[in-house]
Amino acid sequence: VIFLLEKLREFVERIVVVSNGNLSKLSEIAIKASCDQLLVRENVGFDVWGYKTGIDAVGFDALSEYDELILLNDTCYGPLFPFSEMFSEMERRNCDFWGSAAHSKVTPNPFTGTGHLPRHLTANFIAVREKMLKSRAFKTYWENLPAIKTYIDAIMLHESQFTKHFTDLGYSAEAYVDPDKYGSQYPAFINVDET
């Protein structure tokens, strides 16, 4: 996590770390040295409510002053390659929000057995650009976020819905690792060697 934060620091102005659980004193010292603000909370609502906690701590007015907000959790490992490769590529793409990876549409939905799980950016790394970040729709999304009680809730109520929700509103999304270019539904997980 410290390595990840140090490498991320090269590309961001402010880092807010939300820990969903207590930290040892040594971990707290190390994290504080690698971020601008540390928030320690009970693990309620998984990473989704961790994101919400960070957003609420910064505040929507302050967020609107930034070019981009990155929502990143510690299921990201590395970086194994310089972040500059991804950030340079994504800077060239014209979109309102983007992710490090996407998951293809799955029919039937593996969690319900019916309908489909929509194509979506994976929630472990999503960047929201200024137009969407300043929108009333973005603020409303987080203000009305339902309670997340289980891992499946996190996927069904947020991760698999976030991309669809905002693209249905007319915002455009891009993925750095796009499943259409690989032979699986989730190449960042399944096609690790290729990606």
PDB file of C-alpha atoms in Angstrom, residues 12-191:
ATOM      1  CA  VAL A  12      -1.974  13.474  -7.851  1.00  0.00           C
ATOM      2  CA  GLU A  13      -2.190  16.598  -5.729  1.00  0.00           C
ATOM      3  CA  ARG A  14      -4.009  15.189  -2.728  1.00  0.00           C
ATOM      4  CA  ILE A  15      -4.361  11.700  -1.254  1.00  0.00           C
ATOM      5  CA  VAL A  16      -7.050  10.812   1.278  1.00  0.00           C
ATOM      6  CA  VAL A  17      -6.715   7.300   2.713  1.00  0.00           C
ATOM      7  CA  VAL A  18      -9.740   5.666   4.272  1.00  0.00           C
ATOM      8  CA  SER A  19      -8.955   2.592   6.338  1.00  0.00           C
ATOM      9  CA  ASN A  20     -11.892   0.261   6.904  1.00  0.00           C
ATOM     10  CA  GLY A  21     -10.525  -0.932  10.217  1.00  0.00           C
ATOM     11  CA  ASN A  22      -7.991  -0.066  12.865  1.00  0.00           C
ATOM     12  CA  LEU A  23      -4.308   0.180  12.003  1.00  0.00           C
ATOM     13  CA  SER A  24      -1.300  -0.721  14.092  1.00  0.00           C
ATOM     14  CA  LYS A  25       0.633   2.317  15.303  1.00  0.00           C
ATOM     15  CA  LEU A  26       3.481   1.595  12.871  1.00  0.00           C
ATOM     16  CA  SER A  27       1.043   1.238   9.961  1.00  0.00           C
ATOM     17  CA  GLU A  28      -0.673   4.470  10.925  1.00  0.00           C
ATOM     18  CA  ILE A  29       2.663   6.324  10.973  1.00  0.00           C
ATOM     19  CA  ALA A  30       3.650   4.874   7.582  1.00  0.00           C
ATOM     20  CA  ILE A  31       0.294   5.671   5.971  1.00  0.00           C
ATOM     21  CA  LYS A  32       0.223   9.231   7.365  1.00  0.00           C
ATOM     22  CA  ALA A  33       3.637   9.844   5.815  1.00  0.00           C
ATOM     23  CA  SER A  34       2.241   8.764   2.423  1.00  0.00           C
ATOM     24  CA  CYS A  35      -1.018  10.725   2.354  1.00  0.00           C
ATOM     25  CA  ASP A  36      -2.552  14.094   3.151  1.00  0.00           C
ATOM     26  CA  GLN A  37      -5.382  12.816   5.304  1.00  0.00           C
ATOM     27  CA  LEU A  38      -6.070   9.501   7.026  1.00  0.00           C
ATOM     28  CA  LEU A  39      -9.581   8.488   8.043  1.00  0.00           C
ATOM     29  CA  VAL A  40     -10.008   5.342  10.119  1.00  0.00           C
ATOM     30  CA  ARG A  41     -13.499   3.873  10.218  1.00  0.00           C
ATOM     31  CA  GLU A  42     -15.356   0.693  10.998  1.00  0.00           C
ATOM     32  CA  ASN A  43     -15.651  -1.671   8.029  1.00  0.00           C
ATOM     33  CA  VAL A  44     -19.281  -0.873   7.280  1.00  0.00           C
ATOM     34  CA  GLY A  45     -20.261  -0.718   3.629  1.00  0.00           C
ATOM     35  CA  PHE A  46     -16.991  -2.162   2.331  1.00  0.00           C
ATOM     36  CA  ASP A  47     -14.887  -0.085  -0.089  1.00  0.00           C
ATOM     37  CA  VAL A  48     -18.007   1.609  -1.473  1.00  0.00           C
ATOM     38  CA  TRP A  49     -18.724   3.405   1.800  1.00  0.00           C
ATOM     39  CA  GLY A  50     -15.001   3.954   2.223  1.00  0.00           C
ATOM     40  CA  TYR A  51     -15.142   5.930  -1.021  1.00  0.00           C
ATOM     41  CA  LYS A  52     -18.228   7.764   0.220  1.00  0.00           C
ATOM     42  CA  THR A  53     -16.473   8.593   3.502  1.00  0.00           C
ATOM     43  CA  GLY A  54     -13.520  10.068   1.620  1.00  0.00           C
ATOM     44  CA  ILE A  55     -15.784  12.047  -0.715  1.00  0.00           C
ATOM     45  CA  ASP A  56     -17.780  13.389   2.239  1.00  0.00           C
ATOM     46  CA  ALA A  57     -14.577  14.342   4.083  1.00  0.00           C
ATOM     47  CA  VAL A  58     -13.285  16.368   1.142  1.00  0.00           C
ATOM     48  CA  GLY A  59     -16.741  17.754   0.314  1.00  0.00           C
ATOM     49  CA  PHE A  60     -18.390  18.255  -3.050  1.00  0.00           C
ATOM     50  CA  ASP A  61     -17.491  21.953  -3.227  1.00  0.00           C
ATOM     51  CA  ALA A  62     -13.786  21.196  -2.734  1.00  0.00           C
ATOM     52  CA  LEU A  63     -13.944  18.225  -5.121  1.00  0.00           C
ATOM     53  CA  SER A  64     -15.272  20.467  -7.871  1.00  0.00           C
ATOM     54  CA  GLU A  65     -11.962  22.360  -7.805  1.00  0.00           C
ATOM     55  CA  TYR A  66     -10.056  19.283  -9.014  1.00  0.00           C
ATOM     56  CA  ASP A  67      -9.593  18.064 -12.582  1.00  0.00           C
ATOM     57  CA  GLU A  68     -10.137  14.451 -11.627  1.00  0.00           C
ATOM     58  CA  LEU A  69     -11.043  12.260  -8.661  1.00  0.00           C
ATOM     59  CA  ILE A  70      -9.528   8.786  -8.429  1.00  0.00           C
ATOM     60  CA  LEU A  71     -11.401   6.189  -6.406  1.00  0.00           C
ATOM     61  CA  LEU A  72      -8.823   3.495  -5.709  1.00  0.00           C
ATOM     62  CA  ASN A  73      -8.808   0.611  -3.258  1.00  0.00           C
ATOM     63  CA  ASP A  74      -6.058  -1.693  -2.088  1.00  0.00           C
ATOM     64  CA  THR A  75      -7.079  -4.625  -4.261  1.00  0.00           C
ATOM     65  CA  CYS A  76      -4.841  -2.868  -6.795  1.00  0.00           C
ATOM     66  CA  TYR A  77      -1.333  -4.252  -6.575  1.00  0.00           C
ATOM     67  CA  GLY A  78       1.769  -2.530  -7.751  1.00  0.00           C
ATOM     68  CA  PRO A  79       2.203  -0.676  -9.962  1.00  0.00           C
ATOM     69  CA  LEU A  80       4.191  -3.333 -11.789  1.00  0.00           C
ATOM     70  CA  PHE A  81       4.732  -0.903 -14.684  1.00  0.00           C
ATOM     71  CA  PRO A  82       4.982   2.877 -14.334  1.00  0.00           C
ATOM     72  CA  PHE A  83       1.646   4.625 -13.764  1.00  0.00           C
ATOM     73  CA  SER A  84       2.769   7.038 -16.481  1.00  0.00           C
ATOM     74  CA  GLU A  85       1.898   4.414 -19.113  1.00  0.00           C
ATOM     75  CA  MET A  86      -1.736   4.268 -18.028  1.00  0.00           C
ATOM     76  CA  PHE A  87      -2.158   7.953 -17.195  1.00  0.00           C
ATOM     77  CA  SER A  88      -0.599   9.050 -20.520  1.00  0.00           C
ATOM     78  CA  GLU A  89      -2.825   6.724 -22.496  1.00  0.00           C
ATOM     79  CA  MET A  90      -5.995   7.701 -20.648  1.00  0.00           C
ATOM     80  CA  GLU A  91      -5.214  11.419 -20.891  1.00  0.00           C
ATOM     81  CA  ARG A  92      -5.505  11.034 -24.678  1.00  0.00           C
ATOM     82  CA  ARG A  93      -8.951   9.459 -24.452  1.00  0.00           C
ATOM     83  CA  ASN A  94     -11.982  11.695 -24.600  1.00  0.00           C
ATOM     84  CA  CYS A  95     -14.293  10.504 -21.819  1.00  0.00           C
ATOM     85  CA  ASP A  96     -16.002  11.687 -18.646  1.00  0.00           C
ATOM     86  CA  PHE A  97     -14.757   8.840 -16.453  1.00  0.00           C
ATOM     87  CA  TRP A  98     -12.425   5.913 -16.874  1.00  0.00           C
ATOM     88  CA  GLY A  99     -11.120   2.861 -15.106  1.00  0.00           C
ATOM     89  CA  SER A 100      -8.010   0.753 -15.051  1.00  0.00           C
ATOM     90  CA  ALA A 101     -10.132  -2.213 -16.187  1.00  0.00           C
ATOM     91  CA  ALA A 102     -13.632  -3.234 -17.194  1.00  0.00           C
ATOM     92  CA  HIS A 103     -15.726  -6.369 -16.865  1.00  0.00           C
ATOM     93  CA  SER A 104     -17.852  -7.503 -19.814  1.00  0.00           C
ATOM     94  CA  LYS A 105     -21.610  -7.917 -19.706  1.00  0.00           C
ATOM     95  CA  VAL A 106     -22.547 -11.352 -18.312  1.00  0.00           C
ATOM     96  CA  THR A 107     -25.822 -13.148 -19.079  1.00  0.00           C
ATOM     97  CA  PRO A 108     -27.345 -14.486 -16.954  1.00  0.00           C
ATOM     98  CA  ASN A 109     -26.239 -12.378 -14.032  1.00  0.00           C
ATOM     99  CA  PRO A 110     -24.089 -14.768 -11.945  1.00  0.00           C
ATOM    100  CA  PHE A 111     -25.458 -13.268  -8.713  1.00  0.00           C
ATOM    101  CA  THR A 112     -29.163 -13.531  -9.559  1.00  0.00           C
ATOM    102  CA  GLY A 113     -29.339 -16.216 -12.238  1.00  0.00           C
ATOM    103  CA  THR A 114     -31.540 -13.940 -14.354  1.00  0.00           C
ATOM    104  CA  GLY A 115     -31.112 -10.845 -16.515  1.00  0.00           C
ATOM    105  CA  HIS A 116     -27.565  -9.670 -16.986  1.00  0.00           C
ATOM    106  CA  LEU A 117     -24.685  -8.121 -15.109  1.00  0.00           C
ATOM    107  CA  PRO A 118     -23.928  -4.969 -17.133  1.00  0.00           C
ATOM    108  CA  ARG A 119     -20.552  -4.154 -18.584  1.00  0.00           C
ATOM    109  CA  HIS A 120     -18.809  -2.019 -15.980  1.00  0.00           C
ATOM    110  CA  LEU A 121     -15.580  -0.441 -14.897  1.00  0.00           C
ATOM    111  CA  THR A 122     -14.203  -2.384 -11.968  1.00  0.00           C
ATOM    112  CA  ALA A 123     -14.519  -0.417  -8.737  1.00  0.00           C
ATOM    113  CA  ASN A 124     -10.902  -0.833  -7.625  1.00  0.00           C
ATOM    114  CA  PHE A 125      -9.718   2.093  -9.804  1.00  0.00           C
ATOM    115  CA  ILE A 126     -12.074   4.647 -11.331  1.00  0.00           C
ATOM    116  CA  ALA A 127     -11.165   8.207 -12.297  1.00  0.00           C
ATOM    117  CA  VAL A 128     -13.955  10.784 -12.583  1.00  0.00           C
ATOM    118  CA  ARG A 129     -13.222  13.844 -14.682  1.00  0.00           C
ATOM    119  CA  GLU A 130     -14.219  17.427 -14.051  1.00  0.00           C
ATOM    120  CA  LYS A 131     -17.515  17.582 -15.985  1.00  0.00           C
ATOM    121  CA  MET A 132     -18.971  14.587 -14.163  1.00  0.00           C
ATOM    122  CA  LEU A 133     -17.268  15.448 -10.879  1.00  0.00           C
ATOM    123  CA  LYS A 134     -18.966  18.869 -10.807  1.00  0.00           C
ATOM    124  CA  SER A 135     -22.361  17.509 -11.830  1.00  0.00           C
ATOM    125  CA  ARG A 136     -25.440  17.388  -9.650  1.00  0.00           C
ATOM    126  CA  ALA A 137     -25.835  13.776 -10.835  1.00  0.00           C
ATOM    127  CA  PHE A 138     -22.518  12.758  -9.244  1.00  0.00           C
ATOM    128  CA  LYS A 139     -23.403  14.390  -5.932  1.00  0.00           C
ATOM    129  CA  THR A 140     -26.891  12.871  -5.957  1.00  0.00           C
ATOM    130  CA  TYR A 141     -25.471   9.396  -6.664  1.00  0.00           C
ATOM    131  CA  TRP A 142     -23.339   9.472  -3.513  1.00  0.00           C
ATOM    132  CA  GLU A 143     -25.992  11.156  -1.370  1.00  0.00           C
ATOM    133  CA  ASN A 144     -28.506   8.431  -2.291  1.00  0.00           C
ATOM    134  CA  LEU A 145     -26.147   5.465  -2.128  1.00  0.00           C
ATOM    135  CA  PRO A 146     -28.001   2.546  -0.532  1.00  0.00           C
ATOM    136  CA  ALA A 147     -26.662   0.642   2.454  1.00  0.00           C
ATOM    137  CA  ILE A 148     -24.059  -1.943   1.476  1.00  0.00           C
ATOM    138  CA  LYS A 149     -24.250  -4.892   3.858  1.00  0.00           C
ATOM    139  CA  THR A 150     -22.562  -7.698   1.905  1.00  0.00           C
ATOM    140  CA  TYR A 151     -19.942  -8.209  -0.787  1.00  0.00           C
ATOM    141  CA  ILE A 152     -22.747  -9.044  -3.229  1.00  0.00           C
ATOM    142  CA  ASP A 153     -24.472  -5.759  -2.305  1.00  0.00           C
ATOM    143  CA  ALA A 154     -21.228  -3.947  -3.124  1.00  0.00           C
ATOM    144  CA  ILE A 155     -21.246  -5.473  -6.601  1.00  0.00           C
ATOM    145  CA  MET A 156     -24.987  -5.375  -7.295  1.00  0.00           C
ATOM    146  CA  LEU A 157     -25.756  -1.939  -5.816  1.00  0.00           C
ATOM    147  CA  HIS A 158     -22.585  -0.078  -6.780  1.00  0.00           C
ATOM    148  CA  GLU A 159     -19.788  -1.680  -8.784  1.00  0.00           C
ATOM    149  CA  SER A 160     -21.934  -3.155 -11.555  1.00  0.00           C
ATOM    150  CA  GLN A 161     -24.290  -0.148 -11.572  1.00  0.00           C
ATOM    151  CA  PHE A 162     -21.977   2.898 -11.405  1.00  0.00           C
ATOM    152  CA  THR A 163     -20.870   2.743 -15.055  1.00  0.00           C
ATOM    153  CA  LYS A 164     -24.362   2.029 -16.394  1.00  0.00           C
ATOM    154  CA  HIS A 165     -25.923   4.721 -14.221  1.00  0.00           C
ATOM    155  CA  PHE A 166     -23.644   7.442 -15.561  1.00  0.00           C
ATOM    156  CA  THR A 167     -23.490   6.256 -19.174  1.00  0.00           C
ATOM    157  CA  ASP A 168     -27.315   6.135 -19.172  1.00  0.00           C
ATOM    158  CA  LEU A 169     -27.166   9.812 -18.160  1.00  0.00           C
ATOM    159  CA  GLY A 170     -24.988  10.554 -21.188  1.00  0.00           C
ATOM    160  CA  TYR A 171     -21.512  10.455 -19.639  1.00  0.00           C
ATOM    161  CA  SER A 172     -18.851   8.510 -21.534  1.00  0.00           C
ATOM    162  CA  ALA A 173     -16.634   5.833 -20.014  1.00  0.00           C
ATOM    163  CA  GLU A 174     -13.373   4.204 -21.115  1.00  0.00           C
ATOM    164  CA  ALA A 175     -11.295   1.329 -19.757  1.00  0.00           C
ATOM    165  CA  TYR A 176      -7.520   1.058 -19.926  1.00  0.00           C
ATOM    166  CA  VAL A 177      -7.797  -2.750 -19.978  1.00  0.00           C
ATOM    167  CA  ASP A 178     -10.823  -3.283 -22.219  1.00  0.00           C
ATOM    168  CA  PRO A 179     -12.326  -6.789 -22.317  1.00  0.00           C
ATOM    169  CA  ASP A 180     -13.219  -6.335 -26.017  1.00  0.00           C
ATOM    170  CA  LYS A 181      -9.488  -6.607 -26.783  1.00  0.00           C
ATOM    171  CA  TYR A 182      -9.027  -9.885 -24.908  1.00  0.00           C
ATOM    172  CA  GLY A 183     -10.663 -13.296 -24.879  1.00  0.00           C
ATOM    173  CA  SER A 184     -12.345 -13.144 -21.496  1.00  0.00           C
ATOM    174  CA  GLN A 185     -14.979 -11.232 -19.551  1.00  0.00           C
ATOM    175  CA  TYR A 186     -12.495  -9.835 -17.027  1.00  0.00           C
ATOM    176  CA  PRO A 187      -9.004  -9.707 -18.563  1.00  0.00           C
ATOM    177  CA  ALA A 188      -7.348  -7.838 -15.681  1.00  0.00           C
ATOM    178  CA  PHE A 189      -8.063 -10.932 -13.580  1.00  0.00           C
ATOM    179  CA  ILE A 190      -8.119 -13.774 -16.116  1.00  0.00           C
ATOM    180  CA  ASN A 191      -5.573 -12.634 -18.741  1.00  0.00           C
TER     181      ASN A 191
END
